[in-house]
Amino acid sequence: MRIAMIGAGFGGMAAAYDLRKAGHEVTIYESANYVGGLASGFKEPHWDWSVEKFYHHWFQSDNHMLKLISELGWQDKVIFPRPLTVMYHKGKFYPFDSILRALLFPGLGFGLDKIRFGFVGLFLRLTNNWRALEKVTADSWMTKWAGKNVYEKMWKPLLVGKFGPFYRDVNMAWMWARIKARTTRLGTFEGGFQNFANLFAEKLRGMGVEIRLGAKVESVKREQAQLSVRADGQSVSFDKVLVTTSPNLMAKLAPDLPQSYLKGLLELKSMGAVVMVLSLKHQLSKEGYYWFNLPKEAGFPMLALVEHTNFVSKAHFGDDHILYAGDYLEVGHEYFSMSDEALLERFIPALKKINPEFERDWVNKVWVNKTNYAQPVPLVNHSKNIPAIQTPIEGLYFASMSQVYPWDRGTNFAVEIGRRAARMMMAA
Ligand SMILES: Cc1cc2nc3c(=O)[nH]c(=O)nc-3n(C[C@H](O)[C@H](O)[C@H](O)COP(=O)(O)OP(=O)(O)OC[C@H]3O[C@@H](n4cnc5c(N)ncnc54)[C@H](O)[C@@H]3O)c2cc1C
């Protein structure tokens, strides 16, 4: 078969790998001038490693990704350092990345709340019945079972940070998936995620996959026995097409989809993200903390501060200290239109709170990355609203972050859904 892939993120590349291995002719169209999609990175001339535009790491439970990397023979390039994650409580940060540390965290006191926190965590880790959990909101389930205090201290800030105005609407299966499928040890690829994406693309090219960079697809249409893909004013015919963009873009690319499918795509909710990457002259966290969970109520102007060089060595970045300051936001939030300078000014007081010695002249350079599609919002009974991978247009398939549910989006699940879509394309 002649197959087109729209998007050279990890989903599209994983699907292309399996389809090509099975002997099909594969062309990938990618609108950007690089591969890797949302997990792509950039590099300054004096850096050996790239930095992801949006902070990225793997969990030890990311089996689909780790299996793919093993198949490619690059398992020795995956590293799992043990960075420190911290929680905020009354002006101080406390390590929160093991059961012992969770037990010592003063934010929950040392009585019943801590026991409830522990039991709820254990239950969620052991149960597989996410279908029962998707029927209720995380807000109501957690308030009932973990208790108001534990919910407000631990879980509400996470929901508010990720989902803003939708935080009360997110279903409990999302919370279950986070607790079920995550580990405290975090991994990355030598050279950064972009290095992995580049190696993967090179491998695909070597196998005979054509990757067309800077090729923005305008439409995908059924024309008799074939599907016609239009990019750069040229149409090319394929037997099958897999689109890996956001649901919104899919609806624009294939307006001939039946109304019911289009409506399903357009009704899916998601959050965007604005993430600033800063290169600093000095280490921000004197304690060497990697991930700061910041509750919005404490007045921080971002959800997460992530000191990347407390995860991988600054030696890879010419001794620059790399820091992320990011937030999940509704498209239209002021951060999407603020200048980089104005956003930096907004963030500086928070950096001073982390380290009072921080000065504006510590900043070498900043880069601000924005995306409209960063985090799907799963509402109650979300499993009934997931668009099918095989669309009603014969030969046209769709695989996106919004369909990996009940799991939360991530490169691991992009690989899983990409490979699942490839199997479906071959079986049909
Ligand atoms: C802030 C943030 C933090 C994250 N943190 C992590 C993390 O720590 N760990 C983790 O594993 N995952 C993380 N993720 C999620 C991860 O990046 C995604 O789940 C994954 O990259 C999705 O891959 P994909 O192939 O499905 O889609 P994408 O990576 O979005 O790929 C789609 C591709 O389609 C291309 N495209 C779009 N329109 C067109 C068009 N018209 N024509 C041609 N090409 C087009 C895009 O340029 C893009 O390259 C994070 C995401 C964000 C936003």
Coordinates of C-alpha atoms and ligand atoms in Angstrom, one line a residue:
M1 CA 0.0 0.0 0.0
R2 CA 1.0 3.7 -0.5
I3 CA 0.5 5.4 2.9
A4 CA 0.7 9.0 4.0
M5 CA 1.4 10.1 7.5
I6 CA 0.4 13.6 8.5
G7 CA 2.8 14.7 11.3
A8 CA 6.4 13.6 12.2
G9 CA 5.8 13.6 16.0
F10 CA 6.4 10.3 17.9
G11 CA 3.0 9.0 17.0
G12 CA 3.5 9.5 13.2
M13 CA 7.0 8.2 13.3
A14 CA 6.2 5.0 15.3
A15 CA 3.3 4.2 12.9
A16 CA 5.6 4.9 9.9
Y17 CA 8.2 2.5 11.3
D18 CA 5.8 -0.5 11.6
L19 CA 4.1 0.2 8.2
R20 CA 7.5 0.4 6.4
K21 CA 8.8 -2.7 8.2
A22 CA 5.7 -4.5 6.9
G23 CA 6.7 -3.5 3.3
H24 CA 4.4 -0.5 2.7
E25 CA 5.5 2.7 0.9
V26 CA 5.4 5.5 3.5
T27 CA 5.6 9.3 3.1
I28 CA 5.5 11.6 6.1
Y29 CA 4.3 15.1 5.7
E30 CA 5.5 17.5 8.4
S31 CA 4.7 21.2 8.4
A32 CA 7.7 22.1 10.7
N33 CA 11.2 22.0 9.4
Y34 CA 12.1 19.4 12.0
V35 CA 10.7 16.2 13.4
G36 CA 9.6 15.4 17.0
G37 CA 6.4 17.5 17.2
L38 CA 5.5 18.6 20.7
A39 CA 8.5 16.8 22.1
S40 CA 11.0 18.5 19.8
G41 CA 13.9 20.6 21.2
F42 CA 16.4 23.2 20.2
K43 CA 20.1 23.7 20.7
E44 CA 22.5 26.7 21.2
P45 CA 25.8 26.4 19.3
H46 CA 27.7 25.8 22.5
W47 CA 25.4 23.1 23.8
D48 CA 26.0 19.3 23.1
W49 CA 22.4 18.4 24.1
S50 CA 19.2 19.9 22.9
V51 CA 16.6 21.3 25.4
E52 CA 12.9 20.3 24.8
K53 CA 10.7 23.3 24.0
F54 CA 8.3 22.0 26.6
Y55 CA 9.8 20.1 29.5
H56 CA 9.8 16.4 28.8
H57 CA 10.8 13.2 30.6
W58 CA 9.8 9.5 30.7
F59 CA 8.6 7.4 33.5
Q60 CA 10.0 3.9 34.2
S61 CA 6.5 2.6 33.4
D62 CA 6.6 4.1 29.8
N63 CA 6.7 0.6 28.4
H64 CA 5.6 1.4 24.8
M65 CA 8.4 4.0 24.4
L66 CA 11.0 1.9 26.1
K67 CA 10.1 -1.1 24.0
L68 CA 10.4 0.9 20.8
I69 CA 13.8 2.2 21.9
S70 CA 14.9 -1.4 22.6
E71 CA 13.7 -2.5 19.2
L72 CA 15.8 0.3 17.7
G73 CA 18.8 -0.9 19.7
W74 CA 19.3 2.4 21.6
Q75 CA 18.4 1.3 25.1
D76 CA 21.9 2.2 26.3
K77 CA 21.1 5.8 25.4
V78 CA 18.2 6.1 27.9
I79 CA 19.2 7.4 31.3
F80 CA 17.1 7.5 34.5
P81 CA 18.6 10.0 37.0
R82 CA 16.8 10.5 40.3
P83 CA 15.8 14.2 40.3
L84 CA 14.0 15.8 43.3
T85 CA 10.4 16.9 43.1
V86 CA 9.2 19.3 45.7
M87 CA 5.8 20.4 47.1
Y88 CA 5.0 23.9 48.5
H89 CA 3.8 24.4 52.0
K90 CA 3.6 27.7 53.9
G91 CA 6.5 29.4 52.0
K92 CA 8.8 26.3 52.0
F93 CA 9.4 23.4 49.6
Y94 CA 9.5 19.8 50.7
P95 CA 10.8 16.8 48.8
F96 CA 7.9 14.7 47.7
D97 CA 9.1 11.8 45.6
S98 CA 8.9 8.7 47.7
I99 CA 6.5 7.1 50.2
L100 CA 8.7 8.1 53.1
R101 CA 8.9 11.7 52.0
A102 CA 5.2 11.8 51.4
L103 CA 4.7 10.6 55.0
L104 CA 7.1 13.3 56.3
F105 CA 5.4 16.1 54.3
P106 CA 4.0 18.5 57.0
G107 CA 1.3 19.9 54.7
L108 CA -1.0 17.0 55.6
G109 CA -0.3 16.9 59.4
F110 CA 0.4 13.5 60.9
G111 CA -3.0 12.2 61.7
L112 CA -6.1 10.9 59.9
D113 CA -5.4 13.0 56.8
K114 CA -2.2 11.3 56.1
I115 CA -3.8 7.9 56.6
R116 CA -6.6 8.8 54.1
F117 CA -4.0 10.1 51.7
G118 CA -2.1 6.9 51.9
F119 CA -5.2 4.6 51.5
V120 CA -6.5 6.6 48.6
G121 CA -3.1 6.4 46.9
L122 CA -2.9 2.7 47.5
F123 CA -6.4 2.0 46.2
L124 CA -5.8 4.0 43.0
R125 CA -2.5 2.2 42.4
L126 CA -4.2 -1.2 42.8
T127 CA -7.5 -0.8 41.1
N128 CA -7.9 -1.2 37.3
N129 CA -11.6 -0.2 37.3
W130 CA -11.2 3.2 35.6
R131 CA -14.6 2.9 34.0
A132 CA -16.3 3.3 37.4
L133 CA -14.0 6.3 38.1
E134 CA -14.8 8.1 34.9
K135 CA -18.4 8.4 35.9
V136 CA -17.5 11.0 38.6
T137 CA -15.4 14.1 38.8
A138 CA -12.0 14.0 40.5
D139 CA -13.3 17.0 42.6
S140 CA -16.2 15.1 44.1
W141 CA -14.4 11.7 44.4
M142 CA -11.4 13.1 46.1
T143 CA -13.4 15.3 48.4
K144 CA -15.4 12.2 49.5
W145 CA -12.6 9.6 49.8
A146 CA -9.5 11.6 50.6
G147 CA -11.3 14.3 52.5
K148 CA -11.6 18.0 52.0
N149 CA -8.2 18.8 53.6
V150 CA -6.2 16.3 51.6
Y151 CA -8.0 17.2 48.4
E152 CA -7.5 20.9 48.9
K153 CA -3.8 20.6 49.8
M154 CA -2.7 17.9 47.4
W155 CA -4.9 17.3 44.5
K156 CA -6.9 20.5 43.9
P157 CA -3.8 22.5 43.1
L158 CA -2.8 19.9 40.5
L159 CA -6.3 20.0 38.9
V160 CA -6.4 23.8 39.0
G161 CA -2.9 24.1 37.5
K162 CA -3.6 21.8 34.6
F163 CA -7.2 22.5 33.8
G164 CA -7.9 26.1 35.0
P165 CA -11.6 26.8 34.6
F166 CA -12.4 23.1 33.9
Y167 CA -10.8 21.8 37.0
R168 CA -14.1 20.7 38.6
D169 CA -15.2 18.9 35.4
V170 CA -12.3 16.6 35.0
N171 CA -13.2 12.9 35.6
M172 CA -11.6 10.8 38.3
A173 CA -10.1 8.3 35.7
W174 CA -7.7 11.0 34.7
M175 CA -6.4 11.2 38.3
W176 CA -6.3 7.4 38.5
A177 CA -4.2 7.2 35.3
R178 CA -1.7 9.7 36.6
I179 CA -1.2 7.8 39.9
K180 CA -1.3 4.4 38.2
A181 CA 1.2 5.0 35.4
R182 CA 3.8 7.2 36.9
T183 CA 7.1 6.6 38.7
T184 CA 9.3 8.9 40.7
R185 CA 12.4 8.0 38.6
L186 CA 12.5 10.1 35.5
G187 CA 14.2 9.4 32.2
T188 CA 15.6 11.0 29.1
F189 CA 17.6 10.3 26.0
E190 CA 21.3 11.1 25.6
G191 CA 21.4 14.3 23.7
G192 CA 17.8 15.2 24.5
F193 CA 14.5 14.1 23.0
Q194 CA 15.4 15.9 19.7
N195 CA 18.4 13.7 19.4
F196 CA 16.2 10.7 19.7
A197 CA 13.7 12.1 17.2
N198 CA 16.5 12.9 14.7
L199 CA 18.0 9.4 15.0
F200 CA 14.5 7.9 14.6
A201 CA 13.9 10.0 11.4
E202 CA 17.4 9.0 10.1
K203 CA 16.5 5.3 10.7
L204 CA 13.2 5.7 8.9
R205 CA 14.8 7.4 5.9
G206 CA 17.4 4.6 5.8
M207 CA 14.5 2.1 5.6
G208 CA 13.0 4.0 2.6
V209 CA 10.4 6.3 4.3
E210 CA 10.2 9.7 2.7
I211 CA 10.0 12.5 5.2
R212 CA 8.9 15.8 3.7
L213 CA 9.7 18.6 6.1
G214 CA 8.2 22.0 5.7
A215 CA 5.2 20.3 4.0
K216 CA 2.0 21.7 5.4
V217 CA -1.0 19.5 4.5
E218 CA -4.0 21.6 3.5
S219 CA -6.6 18.9 2.9
V220 CA -7.2 15.1 2.7
K221 CA -10.1 14.1 0.4
R222 CA -11.5 10.8 -0.8
E223 CA -11.3 10.7 -4.6
Q224 CA -12.7 7.4 -6.0
A225 CA -10.5 4.5 -4.9
Q226 CA -7.8 6.7 -3.3
L227 CA -7.2 9.5 -0.8
S228 CA -5.8 12.7 -2.1
V229 CA -3.4 14.6 0.1
R230 CA -2.9 18.3 -0.8
A231 CA 0.3 20.1 0.3
D232 CA 2.2 23.1 -1.2
G233 CA -0.4 23.3 -3.9
Q234 CA 0.2 19.7 -5.1
S235 CA -2.1 16.7 -4.7
V236 CA -0.7 13.2 -4.3
S237 CA -2.8 10.0 -4.1
F238 CA -2.5 7.4 -1.4
D239 CA -4.3 4.2 -0.4
K240 CA -4.4 5.1 3.3
V241 CA -3.7 8.2 5.4
L242 CA -3.0 8.6 9.1
V243 CA -3.5 12.1 10.6
T244 CA -1.7 12.8 13.9
T245 CA -2.6 16.5 14.4
S246 CA -5.0 18.0 17.0
P247 CA -8.7 17.2 16.6
N248 CA -9.4 20.8 15.5
L249 CA -6.9 20.6 12.7
M250 CA -8.2 17.2 11.7
A251 CA -11.6 18.7 11.3
K252 CA -10.2 21.4 9.1
L253 CA -8.1 19.0 7.0
A254 CA -11.0 16.6 6.3
P255 CA -14.2 18.7 6.2
D256 CA -15.9 15.8 4.2
L257 CA -16.1 13.7 7.4
P258 CA -19.7 13.1 8.4
Q259 CA -21.2 15.7 10.7
S260 CA -21.4 13.4 13.7
Y261 CA -17.6 12.7 13.5
L262 CA -16.7 16.4 13.0
K263 CA -18.9 17.4 15.9
G264 CA -17.2 14.8 18.1
L265 CA -13.8 16.3 17.1
L266 CA -14.8 19.9 17.7
E267 CA -16.5 19.2 21.0
L268 CA -13.3 17.8 22.6
K269 CA -11.8 20.2 25.1
S270 CA -8.1 20.9 25.6
M271 CA -5.8 23.3 27.3
G272 CA -2.9 25.2 25.6
A273 CA 0.5 25.8 27.2
V274 CA 3.0 28.6 27.4
V275 CA 6.5 27.6 28.5
M276 CA 9.5 29.9 28.9
V277 CA 12.9 28.3 28.7
L278 CA 15.6 30.4 30.5
S279 CA 19.3 30.0 30.2
L280 CA 20.8 31.3 33.5
K281 CA 24.3 32.1 34.7
H282 CA 23.7 30.4 38.1
Q283 CA 21.8 27.6 39.6
L284 CA 18.4 28.7 40.8
S285 CA 17.6 26.0 43.4
K286 CA 20.5 25.9 45.9
E287 CA 19.1 22.6 47.1
G288 CA 19.3 21.1 43.6
Y289 CA 15.5 20.6 43.2
Y290 CA 14.3 19.7 39.7
W291 CA 10.5 20.0 39.8
F292 CA 8.7 22.6 41.8
N293 CA 4.9 22.1 42.1
L294 CA 3.5 25.6 42.6
P295 CA 0.0 26.1 43.8
K296 CA -1.8 29.0 42.1
E297 CA -3.3 30.1 45.4
A298 CA 0.2 30.9 46.7
G299 CA 0.4 33.6 44.0
F300 CA 2.9 32.0 41.7
P301 CA 2.5 33.3 38.1
M302 CA 3.2 29.8 36.7
L303 CA 2.3 26.2 37.4
A304 CA 5.7 24.6 37.2
L305 CA 9.3 25.6 37.6
V306 CA 11.6 22.9 36.3
E307 CA 15.4 23.3 36.6
H308 CA 16.4 21.0 33.8
T309 CA 20.1 21.2 34.8
N310 CA 19.2 19.6 38.2
F311 CA 18.1 16.6 36.1
V312 CA 20.9 16.4 33.5
S313 CA 24.3 18.0 33.9
K314 CA 24.9 21.6 33.0
A315 CA 28.1 20.4 31.3
H316 CA 25.9 19.4 28.3
F317 CA 24.9 23.1 28.0
G318 CA 28.3 24.8 28.2
D319 CA 27.7 25.3 31.9
D320 CA 24.5 27.3 31.3
H321 CA 21.7 26.5 33.9
I322 CA 18.5 25.7 32.1
L323 CA 15.1 26.5 33.7
Y324 CA 11.6 26.1 32.5
A325 CA 8.7 28.2 33.7
G326 CA 5.4 27.0 32.3
D327 CA 1.7 26.9 32.6
Y328 CA -1.3 25.2 31.0
L329 CA -3.7 27.9 29.9
E330 CA -6.9 28.4 27.9
V331 CA -6.2 29.7 24.4
G332 CA -6.8 33.5 24.6
H333 CA -5.1 33.9 28.0
E334 CA -2.9 37.0 28.1
Y335 CA 0.4 34.9 28.2
F336 CA -0.3 33.9 24.6
S337 CA 0.0 37.5 23.4
M338 CA 2.5 38.9 25.9
S339 CA 6.0 39.7 24.6
D340 CA 8.9 37.5 25.9
E341 CA 10.2 40.5 27.9
A342 CA 6.9 41.2 29.6
L343 CA 6.4 37.6 30.4
L344 CA 9.9 37.4 31.9
E345 CA 9.1 40.5 34.1
R346 CA 6.0 38.7 35.3
F347 CA 8.0 35.6 36.2
I348 CA 11.0 37.3 37.9
P349 CA 9.4 37.8 41.4
A350 CA 8.6 34.0 41.5
L351 CA 12.3 33.3 40.8
K352 CA 13.3 35.6 43.6
K353 CA 11.0 33.7 45.9
I354 CA 12.8 30.4 45.1
N355 CA 16.2 32.0 45.5
P356 CA 16.4 35.5 47.0
E357 CA 19.8 36.0 45.5
F358 CA 18.4 35.8 42.0
E359 CA 19.0 38.9 39.9
R360 CA 17.7 39.9 36.4
D361 CA 21.3 39.8 35.1
W362 CA 21.5 36.0 35.8
V363 CA 19.4 35.6 32.6
N364 CA 21.5 34.9 29.5
K365 CA 18.6 34.3 27.2
V366 CA 14.9 33.3 27.1
W367 CA 12.8 31.4 24.6
V368 CA 9.0 31.3 24.8
N369 CA 7.1 28.3 23.3
K370 CA 3.4 28.3 22.9
T371 CA 0.9 25.7 21.7
N372 CA -2.9 25.7 21.5
Y373 CA -3.0 21.9 22.0
A374 CA -1.1 20.7 25.0
Q375 CA -3.5 18.8 27.3
P376 CA -6.8 17.2 26.5
V377 CA -9.5 17.7 29.2
P378 CA -11.4 14.5 29.9
L379 CA -14.9 15.1 31.2
V380 CA -17.2 12.7 32.9
N381 CA -17.9 9.5 30.8
H382 CA -15.2 10.6 28.4
S383 CA -14.7 7.1 26.9
K384 CA -18.0 7.6 25.1
N385 CA -16.7 10.7 23.3
I386 CA -13.4 9.4 21.9
P387 CA -13.3 9.7 18.1
A388 CA -12.6 6.3 16.4
I389 CA -9.1 5.9 15.0
Q390 CA -10.7 4.5 11.8
T391 CA -12.8 7.4 10.6
P392 CA -16.0 7.0 8.6
I393 CA -14.0 8.0 5.4
E394 CA -12.6 4.8 4.1
G395 CA -8.8 4.6 4.4
L396 CA -8.6 7.7 6.6
Y397 CA -7.3 7.2 10.2
F398 CA -6.8 9.6 13.1
A399 CA -4.6 9.2 16.1
S400 CA -4.0 12.1 18.6
M401 CA -3.4 12.8 22.3
S402 CA -7.1 13.1 22.8
Q403 CA -7.6 9.4 22.0
V404 CA -5.0 7.8 24.4
Y405 CA -7.6 8.0 27.2
P406 CA -7.9 6.7 29.9
W407 CA -4.1 7.4 29.9
D408 CA -2.9 11.0 30.1
R409 CA -1.1 12.2 27.0
G410 CA 2.6 11.6 26.6
T411 CA 5.1 10.4 24.1
N412 CA 4.7 6.8 25.5
F413 CA 1.1 6.8 24.5
A414 CA 1.8 8.6 21.2
V415 CA 3.9 5.6 20.3
E416 CA 1.2 3.2 21.5
I417 CA -1.6 4.8 19.5
G418 CA 0.6 5.3 16.5
R419 CA 1.5 1.6 16.4
R420 CA -2.2 0.6 17.1
A421 CA -3.3 2.8 14.2
A422 CA -0.7 1.1 12.0
R423 CA -2.0 -2.4 12.9
M424 CA -5.5 -1.3 12.1
M425 CA -4.5 0.1 8.7
M426 CA -2.8 -3.1 7.8
A427 CA -5.6 -5.3 9.1
A428 CA -8.4 -3.4 7.3
Ligands
LIG1 C1 4.0 21.3 28.2 C2 4.1 19.9 27.7 C3 4.8 19.0 28.5 C4 4.8 17.6 28.2 N1 5.6 16.8 28.9 C5 5.7 15.5 28.6 C6 6.6 14.6 29.3 O1 7.2 15.0 30.2 N2 6.8 13.4 28.8 C7 6.1 12.9 27.7 O2 6.3 11.8 27.3 N3 5.2 13.7 27.0 C8 5.0 15.0 27.4 N4 4.2 15.8 26.7 C9 3.3 15.2 25.7 C10 4.0 14.8 24.4 O3 4.7 15.9 23.9 C11 2.9 14.4 23.4 O4 2.1 13.5 24.0 C12 3.5 13.8 22.2 O5 4.6 14.5 21.7 C13 2.4 13.7 21.1 O6 3.0 13.2 19.9 P1 2.1 13.1 18.6 O7 2.9 12.5 17.6 O8 0.8 12.5 19.0 O9 1.7 14.6 18.3 P2 2.7 15.9 17.9 O10 3.9 15.7 18.6 O11 1.8 17.0 18.2 O12 2.9 15.7 16.4 C14 2.0 16.1 15.4 C15 2.8 16.7 14.2 O13 1.9 17.1 13.2 C16 2.5 18.3 12.6 N5 1.5 19.0 11.8 C17 0.4 19.7 12.3 N6 -0.3 20.2 11.3 C18 0.2 19.7 10.2 C19 -0.1 19.9 8.8 N7 -1.2 20.6 8.4 N8 0.6 19.3 7.9 C20 1.7 18.5 8.3 N9 2.1 18.4 9.5 C21 1.3 18.9 10.5 C22 3.1 19.1 13.8 O14 4.0 20.0 13.4 C23 3.6 17.9 14.6 O15 5.0 17.7 14.4 C24 4.1 17.2 27.0 C25 3.4 18.1 26.2 C26 3.4 19.4 26.6 C27 2.7 20.4 25.7

